[in-house]
Amino acid sequence: INKFRGIFVAMYSAYDEEGEVSISRVKELARSYVHTGVRGLYICGSSGEGILQTAEERKKVVEAVMDEVGKVLTVIVHIGANSTRESVELAIHAEKNGTDAVSAVPAIYYRLSEKAVETHWQKMINASSLPFIIYNIPQTTGFHLTQPLFMKIAKQDKVIGIKMSGESVFELQQFKANAGKEFIVYNGPDEQFLGGRMMGADGGIGGTYGVMPELFCKVDAFIMENKFKEAQELQFKINSIIKRLLDYPSLYGACKYILSLRGIDTGVPRLPLLPVSPTDYQSLTMLNEEILKV
Ligand code: NAY
């Protein structure tokens, strides 16, 4: 279970100039995180635009990442999809390709009952022998995971953790307390990584880690050394960066543009997620320099 602790980059999508998934760019992006200190990658999630891609495209991403960094980083694959059938297919594929774990949000669009979400997750859990990590993100899925349903799912051996992207650190702590076993809780909102860690999170999975992985590793290291003042100072610097990233037409577009300034081309996000516009290039160039100086 130790390979699941620490910092995980929620990796962005990587497309070619035509907007098609680019194997070589996925590999290049994945490789760029190898010597940053992160424990692993969370792929095909929100930041990875998994739900905007076809199952075939998502499989390609998994294969490319495993081929490139599968031996050196822990790879968690998000398999959440609107139909249970598709998620099951992705779970089987993830296992075949040697990934470390699978994870999923509840299905979106339909208002689902607790029983429906439970069934949806259970089918994925049953579909492979891989560890499963619940992805709770009520503000985008509209599904609020209750503690009783959480406990029912978490008690299974295969269920090893939860990615808590809700903003309540109290609820985060309750998931940790109610798991009733050794259990990994990931902090979701990057801007309160320190808060989540102080309330019991074992690590974090985040999109903005993708443009500043070393900074999050450093906050994590400060926490482990009980240097809370230093951790707080750094988190505040990070938050001033995140605040500005959130002001662009899309966060993912802004982060992907910053990556391109460092020579890592990943294309623009897929619509309906907007790219940044040329008028934003200059301020993003300055922001990039600022990040590199922290
Ligand atoms: C994922 O699945 O891509 C994530 O883990 C992303 C978590 C992010 N949440 C969303 C909705 O994108 O990193 C956060 C988020 O971008 C960050 O906290 C800025 O608000």
Coordinates of C-alpha atoms and ligand atoms in Angstrom, one line a residue:
I1 CA 0.0 0.0 0.0
N2 CA 3.0 2.3 0.5
K3 CA 3.3 2.8 -3.3
F4 CA 0.1 4.7 -3.1
R5 CA 1.2 7.3 -0.6
G6 CA 2.5 10.8 -1.6
I7 CA 2.1 13.0 -4.5
F8 CA 0.3 12.0 -7.7
V9 CA 0.1 14.2 -10.8
A10 CA -3.4 14.2 -12.3
M11 CA -1.9 14.2 -15.8
Y12 CA -3.3 16.4 -18.5
S13 CA -4.4 15.2 -21.9
A14 CA -1.8 15.2 -24.8
Y15 CA -3.1 15.7 -28.3
D16 CA -1.5 16.4 -31.6
E17 CA -2.2 19.6 -33.7
E18 CA -5.4 18.0 -35.0
G19 CA -6.7 17.3 -31.6
E20 CA -6.1 13.5 -31.7
V21 CA -4.5 11.6 -28.8
S22 CA -0.8 11.6 -29.5
I23 CA 1.1 8.6 -28.2
S24 CA 4.5 10.3 -28.4
R25 CA 3.2 13.4 -26.5
V26 CA 1.5 11.3 -23.8
K27 CA 4.8 9.5 -23.3
E28 CA 6.8 12.7 -23.3
L29 CA 4.5 14.3 -20.7
A30 CA 4.6 11.2 -18.5
R31 CA 8.3 10.9 -18.7
S32 CA 8.7 14.6 -17.6
Y33 CA 7.5 13.7 -14.1
V34 CA 9.9 10.8 -13.5
H35 CA 12.6 12.8 -11.7
T36 CA 10.4 15.3 -9.9
G37 CA 9.9 13.4 -6.7
V38 CA 6.2 12.4 -7.3
R39 CA 5.1 9.0 -6.4
G40 CA 3.0 8.5 -9.5
L41 CA 0.4 9.5 -12.0
Y42 CA -3.4 9.6 -12.0
I43 CA -4.4 9.3 -15.7
C44 CA -7.6 9.8 -17.7
G45 CA -9.2 11.7 -14.8
S46 CA -10.7 15.2 -14.9
S47 CA -7.5 16.9 -15.9
G48 CA -6.8 14.0 -18.3
E49 CA -10.1 14.6 -20.0
G50 CA -10.9 10.9 -19.8
I51 CA -14.7 11.6 -20.0
L52 CA -14.2 13.6 -23.2
Q53 CA -12.4 10.7 -24.9
T54 CA -13.6 7.4 -26.4
A55 CA -12.8 4.2 -24.7
E56 CA -10.3 3.4 -27.5
E57 CA -8.5 6.7 -26.9
R58 CA -8.3 6.1 -23.2
K59 CA -6.8 2.7 -23.7
K60 CA -4.2 4.2 -25.9
V61 CA -3.3 6.7 -23.2
V62 CA -3.0 3.8 -20.6
E63 CA -0.8 1.8 -22.9
A64 CA 1.5 4.7 -23.7
V65 CA 1.9 5.7 -20.1
M66 CA 2.6 2.1 -19.0
D67 CA 5.1 1.6 -21.7
E68 CA 6.9 4.8 -20.8
V69 CA 6.9 5.0 -17.0
G70 CA 5.0 1.9 -15.8
K71 CA 8.1 0.5 -14.2
V72 CA 9.1 3.6 -12.3
L73 CA 5.9 5.4 -11.2
T74 CA 2.7 4.2 -9.6
V75 CA 0.0 4.5 -12.2
I76 CA -3.7 4.9 -11.2
V77 CA -6.2 4.9 -14.1
H78 CA -9.5 6.7 -13.9
I79 CA -12.1 4.4 -15.6
G80 CA -15.2 6.4 -14.8
A81 CA -17.6 6.6 -17.7
N82 CA -21.3 7.2 -18.2
S83 CA -22.1 3.5 -18.7
T84 CA -21.0 0.8 -16.3
R85 CA -20.3 -1.4 -19.3
E86 CA -17.6 1.0 -20.6
S87 CA -16.0 1.3 -17.1
V88 CA -15.9 -2.4 -16.8
E89 CA -14.2 -2.7 -20.2
L90 CA -11.6 -0.1 -19.1
A91 CA -11.0 -1.9 -15.8
I92 CA -10.2 -5.1 -17.7
H93 CA -7.9 -3.2 -20.0
A94 CA -6.1 -1.5 -17.1
E95 CA -5.4 -4.8 -15.5
K96 CA -4.2 -6.4 -18.7
N97 CA -1.7 -3.5 -19.0
G98 CA -0.3 -3.9 -15.5
T99 CA -1.5 -0.6 -14.0
D100 CA -1.4 -0.3 -10.2
A101 CA -5.0 0.6 -9.5
V102 CA -8.3 1.9 -11.0
S103 CA -10.5 4.6 -9.8
A104 CA -13.8 6.1 -10.8
V105 CA -16.3 8.9 -10.3
P106 CA -20.0 8.0 -10.1
A107 CA -21.6 8.1 -13.5
I108 CA -22.6 11.6 -14.5
Y109 CA -25.7 13.2 -16.2
Y110 CA -28.4 10.9 -14.7
R111 CA -29.5 11.6 -11.1
L112 CA -28.5 8.3 -9.6
S113 CA -29.6 6.7 -6.4
E114 CA -27.1 5.4 -3.8
K115 CA -28.0 1.9 -5.0
A116 CA -27.2 2.8 -8.6
V117 CA -23.9 4.3 -7.8
E118 CA -23.0 1.4 -5.5
T119 CA -23.9 -1.1 -8.3
H120 CA -21.9 1.0 -10.8
W121 CA -18.7 0.9 -8.7
Q122 CA -19.2 -2.7 -7.6
K123 CA -19.2 -3.9 -11.2
M124 CA -15.9 -2.2 -11.8
I125 CA -14.4 -3.6 -8.6
N126 CA -15.5 -7.1 -9.6
A127 CA -14.2 -6.7 -13.1
S128 CA -10.5 -7.0 -12.2
S129 CA -8.2 -7.9 -9.3
L130 CA -6.8 -4.4 -9.2
P131 CA -7.1 -2.2 -6.1
F132 CA -9.9 0.4 -6.5
I133 CA -9.9 4.0 -5.4
I134 CA -13.2 5.8 -5.0
Y135 CA -13.3 9.3 -6.7
N136 CA -15.6 11.6 -4.8
I137 CA -16.2 14.9 -6.5
P138 CA -19.7 16.1 -5.6
Q139 CA -19.3 19.6 -7.1
T140 CA -19.0 18.2 -10.6
T141 CA -20.9 14.9 -10.5
G142 CA -23.8 16.1 -8.3
F143 CA -23.5 12.9 -6.3
H144 CA -22.9 13.3 -2.6
L145 CA -21.2 10.3 -1.2
T146 CA -22.6 9.5 2.2
Q147 CA -20.6 7.9 5.0
P148 CA -22.8 4.8 5.2
L149 CA -22.4 4.1 1.4
F150 CA -18.7 4.9 1.7
M151 CA -18.3 2.4 4.5
K152 CA -20.2 -0.3 2.7
I153 CA -17.9 0.0 -0.3
A154 CA -14.6 0.7 1.6
K155 CA -14.9 -2.4 3.7
Q156 CA -13.9 -4.6 0.8
D157 CA -10.3 -5.7 0.6
K158 CA -9.9 -4.4 -3.0
V159 CA -11.0 -0.9 -2.1
I160 CA -7.8 0.8 -0.8
G161 CA -8.5 4.5 -0.9
I162 CA -10.6 7.5 -1.8
K163 CA -9.7 10.6 -3.8
M164 CA -11.6 13.3 -1.9
S165 CA -12.2 16.3 -4.1
G166 CA -15.0 17.7 -2.1
E167 CA -13.9 20.7 -0.2
S168 CA -14.8 19.7 3.4
V169 CA -11.7 18.6 5.3
F170 CA -14.1 17.4 8.0
E171 CA -15.7 15.0 5.6
L172 CA -12.2 14.0 4.4
Q173 CA -11.3 13.2 8.0
Q174 CA -14.5 11.2 8.5
F175 CA -13.7 9.0 5.4
K176 CA -10.3 8.3 7.0
A177 CA -11.8 7.5 10.4
N178 CA -14.7 5.4 9.0
A179 CA -12.7 3.2 6.7
G180 CA -11.9 1.1 9.7
K181 CA -8.6 -0.2 8.2
E182 CA -5.4 1.0 6.7
F183 CA -6.8 3.2 3.9
I184 CA -5.3 5.9 1.6
V185 CA -7.1 9.3 1.5
Y186 CA -6.0 11.7 -1.2
N187 CA -6.6 15.4 -1.0
G188 CA -8.4 16.6 -4.2
P189 CA -8.4 20.5 -4.1
D190 CA -4.8 21.5 -4.7
E191 CA -5.4 24.9 -3.0
Q192 CA -6.0 23.2 0.3
F193 CA -3.4 20.4 0.1
L194 CA -1.9 21.4 3.4
G195 CA -5.4 21.5 5.0
G196 CA -6.2 18.0 3.7
R197 CA -2.9 16.6 4.9
M198 CA -3.4 18.1 8.4
M199 CA -6.8 16.5 8.6
G200 CA -5.6 13.1 7.7
A201 CA -5.0 12.8 4.0
D202 CA -2.0 10.5 3.1
G203 CA -1.2 12.3 -0.1
G204 CA -2.7 14.3 -2.9
I205 CA -3.8 13.9 -6.5
G206 CA -3.9 17.2 -8.4
G207 CA -4.0 18.8 -11.8
T208 CA -2.0 21.9 -11.0
Y209 CA 0.7 19.6 -9.6
G210 CA 1.4 19.0 -13.3
V211 CA 3.0 22.5 -13.7
M212 CA 4.7 22.5 -10.2
P213 CA 5.2 19.0 -9.0
E214 CA 8.3 19.8 -7.0
L215 CA 6.5 22.5 -5.0
F216 CA 3.8 20.0 -3.9
C217 CA 6.5 17.4 -3.0
K218 CA 8.2 20.1 -1.0
V219 CA 5.0 21.0 1.0
D220 CA 4.6 17.3 1.6
A221 CA 8.2 17.0 2.8
F222 CA 7.8 20.0 5.2
I223 CA 4.7 18.3 6.7
M224 CA 6.6 15.1 7.3
E225 CA 9.4 17.1 9.0
N226 CA 6.8 18.9 11.1
K227 CA 7.8 22.2 9.6
F228 CA 4.3 23.5 9.4
K229 CA 5.2 27.2 9.1
E230 CA 7.3 26.5 6.1
A231 CA 4.6 24.3 4.6
Q232 CA 2.1 27.0 5.1
E233 CA 4.3 29.7 3.5
L234 CA 4.8 27.5 0.4
Q235 CA 1.1 26.5 0.2
F236 CA 0.2 30.2 0.2
K237 CA 2.7 30.9 -2.6
I238 CA 1.2 28.0 -4.6
N239 CA -2.3 29.4 -4.0
S240 CA -1.4 32.7 -5.5
I241 CA -0.3 30.8 -8.6
I242 CA -3.5 28.6 -8.6
K243 CA -5.7 31.7 -8.2
R244 CA -4.2 33.2 -11.3
L245 CA -4.4 30.0 -13.3
L246 CA -8.1 29.8 -12.4
D247 CA -8.7 33.2 -14.0
Y248 CA -8.1 31.9 -17.5
P249 CA -10.9 30.6 -19.8
S250 CA -9.9 27.1 -18.7
L251 CA -7.5 26.0 -16.0
Y252 CA -6.4 23.0 -18.2
G253 CA -5.8 25.3 -21.2
A254 CA -3.6 27.6 -19.1
C255 CA -1.6 24.7 -17.6
K256 CA -1.1 23.1 -20.9
Y257 CA 0.1 26.4 -22.4
I258 CA 2.6 26.6 -19.5
L259 CA 3.9 23.1 -20.3
S260 CA 4.3 24.2 -23.9
L261 CA 6.6 27.0 -22.8
R262 CA 8.8 24.4 -21.2
G263 CA 9.0 22.5 -24.4
I264 CA 6.3 19.9 -23.6
D265 CA 3.6 20.2 -26.2
T266 CA 0.3 18.7 -25.3
G267 CA -2.0 20.6 -27.6
V268 CA -5.1 22.4 -26.4
P269 CA -7.9 20.9 -24.3
R270 CA -10.8 19.3 -26.1
L271 CA -14.0 21.4 -26.5
P272 CA -16.1 22.3 -24.6
L273 CA -13.0 23.0 -22.5
L274 CA -11.6 26.2 -23.9
P275 CA -8.1 26.9 -24.9
V276 CA -6.3 30.1 -23.8
S277 CA -6.3 32.9 -26.4
P278 CA -3.2 34.6 -27.8
T279 CA -3.9 37.6 -25.7
D280 CA -3.2 35.4 -22.7
Y281 CA 0.2 34.2 -23.9
Q282 CA 2.2 37.1 -22.4
S283 CA 0.8 36.9 -18.9
L284 CA 1.1 33.1 -18.9
T285 CA 4.8 33.5 -19.9
M286 CA 5.3 35.7 -16.9
L287 CA 3.4 33.3 -14.6
N288 CA 5.6 30.5 -15.8
E289 CA 8.7 32.4 -14.9
E290 CA 7.3 33.1 -11.5
I291 CA 6.5 29.4 -10.9
L292 CA 10.0 28.4 -11.9
K293 CA 11.5 30.9 -9.4
V294 CA 9.5 29.8 -6.3
Ligands
NAY1 C1 -8.2 14.8 -11.8 O1 -9.0 13.8 -11.8 O2 -7.8 15.2 -12.8 C2 -7.9 15.4 -10.6 O3 -7.4 14.9 -9.6 C3 -8.0 16.8 -10.6 C4 -8.3 17.5 -9.3 C5 -8.6 18.9 -9.8 N1 -10.0 19.1 -9.8 C6 -10.6 19.4 -11.0 C7 -12.1 19.4 -10.9 O4 -10.0 19.6 -12.0 O5 -6.4 19.6 -9.2 C8 -7.8 19.9 -9.0 C9 -8.1 21.3 -9.4 O6 -7.8 21.4 -10.7 C10 -7.3 22.3 -8.6 O7 -7.5 22.1 -7.2 C11 -7.6 23.7 -9.0 O8 -8.9 24.1 -8.4

